[in-house]
PDB file of C-alpha atoms (C1' of nucleotides) in Angstrom:
ATOM      1  CA  MET U 511       8.173   0.922   0.399  1.00  0.00           C
ATOM      2  CA  PRO U 512       4.854   1.122   1.955  1.00  0.00           C
ATOM      3  CA  GLU U 513       2.207  -1.418   3.215  1.00  0.00           C
ATOM      4  CA  LEU U 514       0.714  -1.564   6.306  1.00  0.00           C
ATOM      5  CA  PRO U 515       3.525  -2.583   8.360  1.00  0.00           C
ATOM      6  CA  GLU U 516       5.748  -0.185   6.743  1.00  0.00           C
ATOM      7  CA  VAL U 517       3.079   2.721   6.965  1.00  0.00           C
ATOM      8  CA  GLU U 518       2.837   1.848  10.943  1.00  0.00           C
ATOM      9  CA  HIS U 519       6.640   1.981  11.448  1.00  0.00           C
ATOM     10  CA  THR U 520       6.658   5.279   9.517  1.00  0.00           C
ATOM     11  CA  ARG U 521       3.859   6.456  12.136  1.00  0.00           C
ATOM     12  CA  ARG U 522       5.775   5.337  14.926  1.00  0.00           C
ATOM     13  CA  ASN U 523       8.978   7.174  13.561  1.00  0.00           C
ATOM     14  CA  LEU U 524       6.936  10.134  12.734  1.00  0.00           C
ATOM     15  CA  GLU U 525       5.578  10.345  16.530  1.00  0.00           C
ATOM     16  CA  ARG U 526       8.682  10.155  17.908  1.00  0.00           C
ATOM     17  CA  TRP U 527       9.831  13.194  15.714  1.00  0.00           C
ATOM     18  CA  MET U 528       7.060  15.278  15.565  1.00  0.00           C
ATOM     19  CA  LYS U 529       4.389  14.887  18.367  1.00  0.00           C
ATOM     20  CA  GLY U 530       4.172  17.461  20.744  1.00  0.00           C
ATOM     21  CA  ALA U 531       6.445  19.347  18.559  1.00  0.00           C
ATOM     22  CA  THR U 532       5.605  23.129  16.980  1.00  0.00           C
ATOM     23  CA  ILE U 533       5.958  23.355  13.023  1.00  0.00           C
ATOM     24  CA  VAL U 534       8.410  26.101  12.562  1.00  0.00           C
ATOM     25  CA  HIS U 535       8.952  26.130   8.940  1.00  0.00           C
ATOM     26  CA  VAL U 536       7.654  24.360   5.686  1.00  0.00           C
ATOM     27  CA  ALA U 537       9.191  23.990   2.255  1.00  0.00           C
ATOM     28  CA  ALA U 538       7.010  22.398  -0.121  1.00  0.00           C
ATOM     29  CA  HIS U 539       9.364  21.874  -3.280  1.00  0.00           C
ATOM     30  CA  ASP U 540       6.832  20.104  -5.501  1.00  0.00           C
ATOM     31  CA  THR U 541       3.482  21.132  -6.257  1.00  0.00           C
ATOM     32  CA  ARG U 542       2.392  17.533  -6.843  1.00  0.00           C
ATOM     33  CA  ALA U 543       3.506  16.298  -3.431  1.00  0.00           C
ATOM     34  CA  VAL U 544       0.834  18.673  -1.298  1.00  0.00           C
ATOM     35  CA  LYS U 545      -2.758  19.971  -1.313  1.00  0.00           C
ATOM     36  CA  PRO U 546      -3.335  23.067  -1.176  1.00  0.00           C
ATOM     37  CA  LYS U 547      -0.899  24.565  -3.471  1.00  0.00           C
ATOM     38  CA  PRO U 548       2.901  24.668  -1.737  1.00  0.00           C
ATOM     39  CA  ARG U 549       2.596  28.514  -0.528  1.00  0.00           C
ATOM     40  CA  ALA U 550      -0.884  27.748   1.079  1.00  0.00           C
ATOM     41  CA  PHE U 551       0.265  24.484   2.405  1.00  0.00           C
ATOM     42  CA  GLU U 552       3.128  26.039   3.801  1.00  0.00           C
ATOM     43  CA  SER U 553       1.468  28.742   5.522  1.00  0.00           C
ATOM     44  CA  ALA U 554      -1.419  26.768   6.893  1.00  0.00           C
ATOM     45  CA  LEU U 555       1.119  24.367   8.976  1.00  0.00           C
ATOM     46  CA  VAL U 556       3.330  26.781  10.282  1.00  0.00           C
ATOM     47  CA  GLY U 557       2.792  27.463  14.155  1.00  0.00           C
ATOM     48  CA  ARG U 558       0.711  24.196  14.284  1.00  0.00           C
ATOM     49  CA  VAL U 559       1.254  21.880  17.073  1.00  0.00           C
ATOM     50  CA  VAL U 560       1.055  17.947  16.453  1.00  0.00           C
ATOM     51  CA  LYS U 561      -1.288  16.566  18.617  1.00  0.00           C
ATOM     52  CA  LYS U 562      -1.268  13.035  17.397  1.00  0.00           C
ATOM     53  CA  ILE U 563      -0.479  10.898  14.374  1.00  0.00           C
ATOM     54  CA  GLU U 564      -2.575   7.970  13.446  1.00  0.00           C
ATOM     55  CA  ARG U 565      -2.912   5.039  10.539  1.00  0.00           C
ATOM     56  CA  ARG U 566      -5.646   3.645   9.081  1.00  0.00           C
ATOM     57  CA  GLY U 567      -4.496   1.315   6.099  1.00  0.00           C
ATOM     58  CA  LYS U 568      -1.637   2.613   4.296  1.00  0.00           C
ATOM     59  CA  TRP U 569      -2.845   6.376   5.189  1.00  0.00           C
ATOM     60  CA  LEU U 570      -1.600   8.495   7.875  1.00  0.00           C
ATOM     61  CA  ARG U 571      -3.468  11.320   9.533  1.00  0.00           C
ATOM     62  CA  TRP U 572      -2.091  14.076  11.640  1.00  0.00           C
ATOM     63  CA  THR U 573      -4.064  16.149  13.678  1.00  0.00           C
ATOM     64  CA  PHE U 574      -3.041  19.531  15.058  1.00  0.00           C
ATOM     65  CA  ASP U 575      -4.018  21.625  17.895  1.00  0.00           C
ATOM     66  CA  ASP U 576      -6.309  23.748  16.105  1.00  0.00           C
ATOM     67  CA  GLY U 577      -8.077  20.594  15.012  1.00  0.00           C
ATOM     68  CA  SER U 578      -7.195  20.850  11.564  1.00  0.00           C
ATOM     69  CA  LEU U 579      -5.925  17.679  10.016  1.00  0.00           C
ATOM     70  CA  MET U 580      -3.099  16.337   7.395  1.00  0.00           C
ATOM     71  CA  PHE U 581      -3.585  13.036   5.538  1.00  0.00           C
ATOM     72  CA  GLY U 582      -0.601  11.389   3.909  1.00  0.00           C
ATOM     73  CA  HIS U 583       0.179   8.539   1.768  1.00  0.00           C
ATOM     74  CA  LEU U 584       3.199   7.114   0.587  1.00  0.00           C
ATOM     75  CA  ALA U 585       2.204   5.689  -2.749  1.00  0.00           C
ATOM     76  CA  MET U 586       5.237   3.570  -4.179  1.00  0.00           C
ATOM     77  CA  SER U 587       8.122   5.348  -3.450  1.00  0.00           C
ATOM     78  CA  GLY U 588       7.721   7.840  -0.422  1.00  0.00           C
ATOM     79  CA  TRP U 589       9.062   7.827   2.840  1.00  0.00           C
ATOM     80  CA  PHE U 590      10.016  10.388   5.608  1.00  0.00           C
ATOM     81  CA  GLU U 591      13.443  10.978   6.802  1.00  0.00           C
ATOM     82  CA  PRO U 592      14.715  12.972   9.615  1.00  0.00           C
ATOM     83  CA  SER U 593      17.670  15.592   9.458  1.00  0.00           C
ATOM     84  CA  ARG U 594      18.771  19.001  10.481  1.00  0.00           C
ATOM     85  CA  ALA U 595      16.829  21.822  10.087  1.00  0.00           C
ATOM     86  CA  GLY U 596      18.371  24.009   7.513  1.00  0.00           C
ATOM     87  CA  ALA U 597      20.114  21.082   5.584  1.00  0.00           C
ATOM     88  CA  PRO U 598      20.483  21.246   1.853  1.00  0.00           C
ATOM     89  CA  PRO U 599      17.281  19.502   0.277  1.00  0.00           C
ATOM     90  CA  LEU U 600      17.735  15.552  -0.062  1.00  0.00           C
ATOM     91  CA  ARG U 601      17.563  13.815  -3.476  1.00  0.00           C
ATOM     92  CA  PHE U 602      13.857  13.494  -4.119  1.00  0.00           C
ATOM     93  CA  GLU U 603      12.939  15.709  -1.317  1.00  0.00           C
ATOM     94  CA  ARG U 604       9.378  17.100  -2.033  1.00  0.00           C
ATOM     95  CA  VAL U 605       8.761  18.702   1.120  1.00  0.00           C
ATOM     96  CA  ALA U 606      10.834  19.713   4.590  1.00  0.00           C
ATOM     97  CA  ILE U 607       9.010  20.129   7.884  1.00  0.00           C
ATOM     98  CA  ASP U 608      11.116  22.103  10.347  1.00  0.00           C
ATOM     99  CA  VAL U 609       9.665  21.503  13.972  1.00  0.00           C
ATOM    100  CA  LYS U 610      10.626  22.307  17.456  1.00  0.00           C
ATOM    101  CA  ARG U 611       9.584  20.729  20.791  1.00  0.00           C
ATOM    102  CA  GLY U 612      11.533  22.145  23.804  1.00  0.00           C
ATOM    103  CA  LYS U 613      14.894  23.264  22.866  1.00  0.00           C
ATOM    104  CA  LYS U 614      15.160  20.735  20.050  1.00  0.00           C
ATOM    105  CA  SER U 615      14.900  21.413  16.650  1.00  0.00           C
ATOM    106  CA  MET U 616      14.866  18.740  13.639  1.00  0.00           C
ATOM    107  CA  ARG U 617      13.603  18.405  10.150  1.00  0.00           C
ATOM    108  CA  VAL U 618      11.134  15.617   8.754  1.00  0.00           C
ATOM    109  CA  SER U 619      11.720  15.280   4.859  1.00  0.00           C
ATOM    110  CA  TYR U 620       9.069  13.399   3.037  1.00  0.00           C
ATOM    111  CA  VAL U 621      11.092  11.867  -0.188  1.00  0.00           C
ATOM    112  CA  ASP U 622       9.211  10.416  -2.684  1.00  0.00           C
ATOM    113  CA  ALA U 623      11.108   9.471  -6.393  1.00  0.00           C
ATOM    114  CA  ARG U 624       8.082   8.802  -8.129  1.00  0.00           C
ATOM    115  CA  ARG U 625       5.747  11.471  -7.034  1.00  0.00           C
ATOM    116  CA  TRP U 626       2.427   9.650  -6.243  1.00  0.00           C
ATOM    117  CA  GLY U 627       2.420  10.060  -2.950  1.00  0.00           C
ATOM    118  CA  GLY U 628       1.896  13.231  -0.837  1.00  0.00           C
ATOM    119  CA  MET U 629       0.021  15.116   1.724  1.00  0.00           C
ATOM    120  CA  THR U 630      -3.360  17.027   1.975  1.00  0.00           C
ATOM    121  CA  LEU U 631      -4.629  19.436   4.523  1.00  0.00           C
ATOM    122  CA  ALA U 632      -8.328  19.178   5.587  1.00  0.00           C
ATOM    123  CA  THR U 633     -10.718  20.117   8.031  1.00  0.00           C
ATOM    124  CA  ALA U 634     -12.596  16.856   8.240  1.00  0.00           C
ATOM    125  CA  ASP U 635     -11.870  13.057   7.281  1.00  0.00           C
ATOM    126  CA  THR U 636     -11.567  12.925   3.418  1.00  0.00           C
ATOM    127  CA  PRO U 637     -13.983  10.416   1.619  1.00  0.00           C
ATOM    128  CA  THR U 638     -11.017   8.078   0.866  1.00  0.00           C
ATOM    129  CA  TRP U 639     -10.361   7.590   4.595  1.00  0.00           C
ATOM    130  CA  LYS U 640     -13.871   7.237   5.424  1.00  0.00           C
ATOM    131  CA  LYS U 641     -14.118   4.371   2.977  1.00  0.00           C
ATOM    132  CA  LEU U 642     -11.194   2.303   4.463  1.00  0.00           C
ATOM    133  CA  GLY U 643     -12.116  -0.972   5.515  1.00  0.00           C
ATOM    134  CA  PRO U 644     -11.383  -2.481   8.875  1.00  0.00           C
ATOM    135  CA  ASP U 645      -7.533  -2.234   9.940  1.00  0.00           C
ATOM    136  CA  PRO U 646      -5.867  -5.487  10.785  1.00  0.00           C
ATOM    137  CA  LEU U 647      -3.983  -3.843  13.728  1.00  0.00           C
ATOM    138  CA  ILE U 648      -6.654  -1.421  15.023  1.00  0.00           C
ATOM    139  CA  GLU U 649     -10.088  -3.045  14.995  1.00  0.00           C
ATOM    140  CA  GLY U 650      -8.956  -6.633  13.872  1.00  0.00           C
ATOM    141  CA  ILE U 651     -10.276  -8.534  11.274  1.00  0.00           C
ATOM    142  CA  ASP U 652     -14.012  -9.981  11.744  1.00  0.00           C
ATOM    143  CA  GLU U 653     -14.074 -13.315  10.154  1.00  0.00           C
ATOM    144  CA  ALA U 654     -17.549 -13.575   9.183  1.00  0.00           C
ATOM    145  CA  ARG U 655     -17.871 -10.562   8.106  1.00  0.00           C
ATOM    146  CA  LEU U 656     -15.004 -10.833   5.810  1.00  0.00           C
ATOM    147  CA  LEU U 657     -16.430 -14.215   4.602  1.00  0.00           C
ATOM    148  CA  ALA U 658     -19.722 -12.391   3.608  1.00  0.00           C
ATOM    149  CA  LYS U 659     -17.926  -9.823   1.878  1.00  0.00           C
ATOM    150  CA  LEU U 660     -15.876 -12.119  -0.058  1.00  0.00           C
ATOM    151  CA  ALA U 661     -19.018 -14.323  -1.092  1.00  0.00           C
ATOM    152  CA  ARG U 662     -20.261 -11.074  -3.363  1.00  0.00           C
ATOM    153  CA  ARG U 663     -17.029 -10.998  -5.492  1.00  0.00           C
ATOM    154  CA  LYS U 664     -17.774 -13.957  -7.725  1.00  0.00           C
ATOM    155  CA  LYS U 665     -15.586 -13.019 -10.652  1.00  0.00           C
ATOM    156  CA  THR U 666     -12.149 -11.872  -8.931  1.00  0.00           C
ATOM    157  CA  THR U 667      -9.474 -13.819  -7.369  1.00  0.00           C
ATOM    158  CA  ILE U 668      -8.882 -13.671  -3.926  1.00  0.00           C
ATOM    159  CA  LYS U 669      -5.518 -12.191  -4.534  1.00  0.00           C
ATOM    160  CA  GLU U 670      -7.115  -9.156  -6.149  1.00  0.00           C
ATOM    161  CA  VAL U 671      -9.967  -8.750  -3.619  1.00  0.00           C
ATOM    162  CA  LEU U 672      -7.340  -8.611  -1.017  1.00  0.00           C
ATOM    163  CA  LEU U 673      -5.782  -5.265  -2.557  1.00  0.00           C
ATOM    164  CA  ASP U 674      -9.319  -3.476  -2.158  1.00  0.00           C
ATOM    165  CA  GLN U 675      -8.677  -1.308   0.675  1.00  0.00           C
ATOM    166  CA  THR U 676     -12.326  -0.988   1.266  1.00  0.00           C
ATOM    167  CA  LEU U 677     -12.327  -4.607   2.056  1.00  0.00           C
ATOM    168  CA  LEU U 678      -9.462  -4.432   4.539  1.00  0.00           C
ATOM    169  CA  ALA U 679      -7.322  -1.394   4.869  1.00  0.00           C
ATOM    170  CA  GLY U 680      -3.481  -1.915   4.757  1.00  0.00           C
ATOM    171  CA  VAL U 681      -3.204  -5.009   2.652  1.00  0.00           C
ATOM    172  CA  GLY U 682      -0.565  -4.450  -0.193  1.00  0.00           C
ATOM    173  CA  ASN U 683       0.480  -6.786  -3.063  1.00  0.00           C
ATOM    174  CA  ILE U 684       3.528  -8.162  -0.690  1.00  0.00           C
ATOM    175  CA  GLN U 685       1.423  -9.116   2.290  1.00  0.00           C
ATOM    176  CA  ALA U 686      -1.160 -10.662  -0.036  1.00  0.00           C
ATOM    177  CA  ILE U 687       1.296 -12.787  -1.353  1.00  0.00           C
ATOM    178  CA  GLU U 688       2.845 -13.928   1.980  1.00  0.00           C
ATOM    179  CA  ALA U 689      -0.353 -14.420   3.645  1.00  0.00           C
ATOM    180  CA  LEU U 690      -2.320 -16.594   0.794  1.00  0.00           C
ATOM    181  CA  TRP U 691       1.401 -18.749   1.043  1.00  0.00           C
ATOM    182  CA  LYS U 692       0.660 -19.102   4.763  1.00  0.00           C
ATOM    183  CA  ALA U 693      -2.749 -19.738   4.485  1.00  0.00           C
ATOM    184  CA  GLY U 694      -1.976 -22.415   1.878  1.00  0.00           C
ATOM    185  CA  ILE U 695      -4.656 -20.720  -0.926  1.00  0.00           C
ATOM    186  CA  ASP U 696      -3.777 -20.602  -4.386  1.00  0.00           C
ATOM    187  CA  PRO U 697      -3.876 -16.562  -5.264  1.00  0.00           C
ATOM    188  CA  ARG U 698      -5.901 -17.649  -8.425  1.00  0.00           C
ATOM    189  CA  SER U 699      -8.683 -19.087  -6.195  1.00  0.00           C
ATOM    190  CA  ARG U 700     -11.781 -16.745  -6.767  1.00  0.00           C
ATOM    191  CA  ALA U 701     -12.564 -14.799  -3.782  1.00  0.00           C
ATOM    192  CA  SER U 702     -16.333 -16.371  -3.309  1.00  0.00           C
ATOM    193  CA  SER U 703     -14.511 -19.871  -3.177  1.00  0.00           C
ATOM    194  CA  LEU U 704     -13.214 -19.574   0.323  1.00  0.00           C
ATOM    195  CA  ALA U 705     -15.257 -21.060   3.269  1.00  0.00           C
ATOM    196  CA  ALA U 706     -14.997 -20.068   7.054  1.00  0.00           C
ATOM    197  CA  LYS U 707     -12.341 -22.285   7.482  1.00  0.00           C
ATOM    198  CA  GLU U 708     -10.039 -20.907   4.470  1.00  0.00           C
ATOM    199  CA  VAL U 709     -11.060 -17.470   5.619  1.00  0.00           C
ATOM    200  CA  SER U 710      -9.609 -18.212   9.088  1.00  0.00           C
ATOM    201  CA  ALA U 711      -6.311 -19.487   7.733  1.00  0.00           C
ATOM    202  CA  LEU U 712      -5.855 -16.358   5.734  1.00  0.00           C
ATOM    203  CA  VAL U 713      -6.619 -14.143   8.707  1.00  0.00           C
ATOM    204  CA  ARG U 714      -4.234 -15.898  10.571  1.00  0.00           C
ATOM    205  CA  GLY U 715      -1.767 -15.336   7.551  1.00  0.00           C
ATOM    206  CA  LEU U 716      -2.238 -11.838   7.371  1.00  0.00           C
ATOM    207  CA  HIS U 717      -1.713 -11.491  10.887  1.00  0.00           C
ATOM    208  CA  TRP U 718       1.322 -13.512  10.756  1.00  0.00           C
ATOM    209  CA  THR U 719       3.033 -11.513   7.823  1.00  0.00           C
ATOM    210  CA  ILE U 720       2.105  -8.117   9.519  1.00  0.00           C
ATOM    211  CA  GLU U 721       3.911  -8.801  12.480  1.00  0.00           C
ATOM    212  CA  ARG U 722       6.780 -10.584  10.719  1.00  0.00           C
ATOM    213  CA  THR U 723       7.233  -7.583   8.731  1.00  0.00           C
ATOM    214  CA  LEU U 724       7.016  -5.136  11.529  1.00  0.00           C
ATOM    215  CA  ALA U 725       9.581  -7.353  13.422  1.00  0.00           C
ATOM    216  CA  ASP U 726      12.028  -7.060  10.668  1.00  0.00           C
ATOM    217  CA  LEU U 727      11.591  -3.137  10.208  1.00  0.00           C
ATOM    218  CA  ALA U 728      12.330  -2.834  14.079  1.00  0.00           C
ATOM    219  CA  LYS U 729      15.417  -4.172  13.327  1.00  0.00           C
ATOM    220  CA  GLY U 730      16.621  -1.335  11.072  1.00  0.00           C
ATOM    221  CA  ASP U 731      19.757  -1.492   9.282  1.00  0.00           C
ATOM    222  CA  GLU U 732      20.295  -5.229  10.534  1.00  0.00           C
ATOM    223  CA  GLY U 733      16.835  -6.454   8.418  1.00  0.00           C
ATOM    224  CA  GLU U 734      17.583  -8.833   5.626  1.00  0.00           C
ATOM    225  CA  GLU U 735      17.638  -7.627   2.028  1.00  0.00           C
ATOM    226  CA  ASN U 736      14.400  -9.640   1.299  1.00  0.00           C
ATOM    227  CA  PRO U 737      12.886 -10.557   4.620  1.00  0.00           C
ATOM    228  CA  PHE U 738       9.757 -12.320   3.107  1.00  0.00           C
ATOM    229  CA  MET U 739       9.096 -15.871   2.360  1.00  0.00           C
ATOM    230  CA  ILE U 740       8.340 -16.199  -1.127  1.00  0.00           C
ATOM    231  CA  TYR U 741       7.604 -12.772  -2.616  1.00  0.00           C
ATOM    232  CA  GLY U 742      10.419 -11.667  -5.108  1.00  0.00           C
ATOM    233  CA  ARG U 743      11.909 -15.496  -4.757  1.00  0.00           C
ATOM    234  CA  LYS U 744      10.383 -16.726  -8.113  1.00  0.00           C
ATOM    235  CA  GLY U 745      12.556 -19.529  -9.387  1.00  0.00           C
ATOM    236  CA  THR U 746      13.545 -20.813  -6.087  1.00  0.00           C
ATOM    237  CA  PRO U 747      12.256 -23.900  -3.965  1.00  0.00           C
ATOM    238  CA  CYS U 748       9.524 -23.103  -1.758  1.00  0.00           C
ATOM    239  CA  PRO U 749      10.406 -22.874   1.888  1.00  0.00           C
ATOM    240  CA  ARG U 750       7.438 -25.350   2.896  1.00  0.00           C
ATOM    241  CA  CYS U 751       7.286 -28.019   0.160  1.00  0.00           C
ATOM    242  CA  LYS U 752      10.358 -27.320  -1.877  1.00  0.00           C
ATOM    243  CA  THR U 753       8.388 -27.156  -5.362  1.00  0.00           C
ATOM    244  CA  VAL U 754       9.891 -24.096  -7.337  1.00  0.00           C
ATOM    245  CA  LEU U 755       8.016 -20.831  -6.715  1.00  0.00           C
ATOM    246  CA  GLN U 756       5.963 -19.527  -9.741  1.00  0.00           C
ATOM    247  CA  ARG U 757       5.381 -15.985 -10.732  1.00  0.00           C
ATOM    248  CA  ILE U 758       2.078 -15.009 -12.552  1.00  0.00           C
ATOM    249  CA  GLU U 759      -0.106 -11.688 -13.159  1.00  0.00           C
ATOM    250  CA  LEU U 760      -3.102 -11.102 -11.517  1.00  0.00           C
ATOM    251  CA  GLY U 761      -5.093  -7.849 -11.801  1.00  0.00           C
ATOM    252  CA  GLY U 762      -2.019  -5.969 -13.320  1.00  0.00           C
ATOM    253  CA  ARG U 763      -0.032  -7.137 -10.422  1.00  0.00           C
ATOM    254  CA  THR U 764       3.045  -9.618 -10.146  1.00  0.00           C
ATOM    255  CA  THR U 765       2.026 -12.656  -7.905  1.00  0.00           C
ATOM    256  CA  THR U 766       4.273 -15.165  -6.270  1.00  0.00           C
ATOM    257  CA  PHE U 767       2.941 -18.614  -5.355  1.00  0.00           C
ATOM    258  CA  CYS U 768       3.818 -21.986  -4.722  1.00  0.00           C
ATOM    259  CA  GLY U 769       1.983 -24.587  -7.172  1.00  0.00           C
ATOM    260  CA  GLY U 770       2.753 -27.390  -4.433  1.00  0.00           C
ATOM    261  CA  CYS U 771       1.017 -26.355  -1.479  1.00  0.00           C
ATOM    262  CA  GLN U 772      -1.356 -23.556  -2.130  1.00  0.00           C
ATOM    263  CA  ARG U 773      -4.487 -25.183  -2.945  1.00  0.00           C
ATOM    264  CA  ARG U 774      -6.783 -23.742  -5.691  1.00  0.00           C
ATOM    265  CA  LEU U 775     -10.337 -23.566  -4.236  1.00  0.00           C
ATOM    266  CA  GLY U 776     -13.674 -23.775  -6.099  1.00  0.00           C
ATOM    267  CA  ARG U 777     -12.649 -26.485  -8.522  1.00  0.00           C
ATOM    268  CA  GLY U 778     -14.996 -29.451  -8.922  1.00  0.00           C
ATOM    269  CA  ARG U 779     -17.543 -29.989  -5.925  1.00  0.00           C
ATOM    270  CA  LEU U 780     -17.623 -31.623  -2.700  1.00  0.00           C
ATOM    271  CA  GLY U 781     -14.023 -31.908  -2.446  1.00  0.00           C
ATOM    272  CA  ALA U 782     -13.847 -34.021  -6.089  1.00  0.00           C
ATOM    273  CA  GLY U 783     -10.488 -33.606  -7.623  1.00  0.00           C
ATOM    274  CA  ARG U 784      -8.751 -31.964  -4.791  1.00  0.00           C
ATOM    275  CA  ALA U 785      -5.710 -33.628  -4.019  1.00  0.00           C
ATOM    276  CA  LYS U 786      -3.845 -33.575  -0.665  1.00  0.00           C
ATOM    277  CA  ALA U 787      -0.695 -31.388  -0.574  1.00  0.00           C
TER     278      ALA U 787
ATOM    279  C1'  DA Y1055      17.187  -0.835 -24.762  1.00  0.00           C
ATOM    280  C1'  DT Y1056      14.029  -3.487 -22.080  1.00  0.00           C
ATOM    281  C1'  DT Y1057      11.465  -4.543 -18.124  1.00  0.00           C
ATOM    282  C1'  DA Y1058      10.088  -4.487 -13.527  1.00  0.00           C
ATOM    283  C1'  DT Y1059       8.299  -1.931  -9.178  1.00  0.00           C
ATOM    284  C1'  DT Y1060       5.575  -2.432  -1.989  1.00  0.00           C
ATOM    285  C1'  DG Y1061      -0.285   1.979  -5.006  1.00  0.00           C
ATOM    286  C1'  DT Y1062      -4.587   5.151  -5.811  1.00  0.00           C
ATOM    287  C1'  DT Y1063      -7.897   7.229  -8.657  1.00  0.00           C
ATOM    288  C1'  DG Y1064     -11.141   8.227 -12.310  1.00  0.00           C
ATOM    289  C1'  DG Y1065     -13.822   6.562 -16.009  1.00  0.00           C
ATOM    290  C1'  DT Y1066     -16.723   3.305 -18.041  1.00  0.00           C
ATOM    291  C1'  DA Y1067     -19.705  -0.139 -18.358  1.00  0.00           C
ATOM    292  C1'  DG Y1068     -22.795  -3.550 -16.729  1.00  0.00           C
TER     293       DG Y1068
ATOM    294  C1'  DT E1458     -25.238   1.248  -5.410  1.00  0.00           C
ATOM    295  C1'  DC E1459     -22.364  -2.490  -6.345  1.00  0.00           C
ATOM    296  C1'  DT E1460     -19.003  -5.006  -9.067  1.00  0.00           C
ATOM    297  C1'  DA E1461     -15.339  -5.246 -12.684  1.00  0.00           C
ATOM    298  C1'  DC E1462     -11.826  -3.475 -15.814  1.00  0.00           C
ATOM    299  C1'  DC E1463      -8.517  -0.352 -17.665  1.00  0.00           C
ATOM    300  C1'  DA E1464      -5.258   3.266 -18.447  1.00  0.00           C
ATOM    301  C1'  DA E1465      -2.935   6.760 -15.993  1.00  0.00           C
ATOM    302  C1'  DC E1466       0.229   8.946 -13.072  1.00  0.00           C
ATOM    303  C1'  DA E1467       6.769   8.688 -12.899  1.00  0.00           C
ATOM    304  C1'  DA E1468      11.124   7.697 -11.962  1.00  0.00           C
ATOM    305  C1'  DT E1469      14.455   4.541 -10.900  1.00  0.00           C
ATOM    306  C1'  DA E1470      17.282   0.020 -10.796  1.00  0.00           C
ATOM    307  C1'  DA E1471      18.445  -4.257 -12.897  1.00  0.00           C
TER     308       DA E1471
END
DNA sequence: ATTATTGTTGGTAG
DNA sequence: TCTACCAACAATAA
C-alpha cells in the first residue's frame, strides 16, 4: 500500500484519531511488529499523550508528552484502521492502540498481513530517520543538489536510484514509474545521464504524481481501482502516445514504461541518434 | 501450482 | 566513506 502519498494520507488520519489523545491501552499481538518486546512496548505507551505525528518519506514519527518517540513503517502491506475500543482483533491486526480524548474513546489498529512493517519506541531519532534525504512535501526538492547527487551514480539506472531513500525520501516503485513517464524519461537511462533540464522535468513529474495520488486518496472509496497512468497497465496503449506499454525488471522491481515517448538518455553524444518522440 | 506484490536491511565486495 | 549488488524477511491474490 504505502509510498509517500499513502503514508501522508495515513499521517493525516492518525492526527485526526490520536493527536491530543491519551493512550489508555495497548495490545501488541505480534512480537515482530514492535520494539521493544510486546510487554515493554505496551507499558511504555500506556498513559502517554500524543503531541504530534510527523512523516518523513515513508516513515512516521509520533512525539509524546514525555518527549519519547515512536517510529512507524508500513512496509509493503501495513495500514492503520480505526475501530471500536474493545472490539475483537481484526484479521492480521498486529497492534491495537486504544486512545481517549475528552469523552471519546476509540481504537487505532495496526494491520499488516506480510509483517514487514511495525513500530519502534525510541528516545531520539533513529539512524535510519536521520539518513533520509529531502522530503518532496516538507523541504521540497533542490534541483541543483539532486543533479549533483545523480551525477555520482554512474552505473545505476535513474529508476533504481529514485528508490534510494537517502536521495529523496518517500519515492517508491509506483511514484518513480509515474514520474518518469510524466517526465518522458526512459527508466533504463543511467542516473548520471540526466542534465539539468531532465532533472527539472523529473522533479515536476514527482510533484505531479504525488499530488495526484494524494487527491485520489482523499476521495476514499470513490477512488478508482488503479488511479495510476501507467503502473499496472502493461500491454495497454500509452495515454500520451498510444504505444503499447512495456514491463521490465530493474533492480529487482517491476517497471512499466512507454518505449514510444520516454526517451533513453546517455546514448550517443551531442544528441546524435536521438530521435524526436 | 505458479507468479507477482506499493519496501527495507544487512552483508559483501570493490 | 561511497557505490553496487544480493538475499532475506512473509503472506496473500490472481
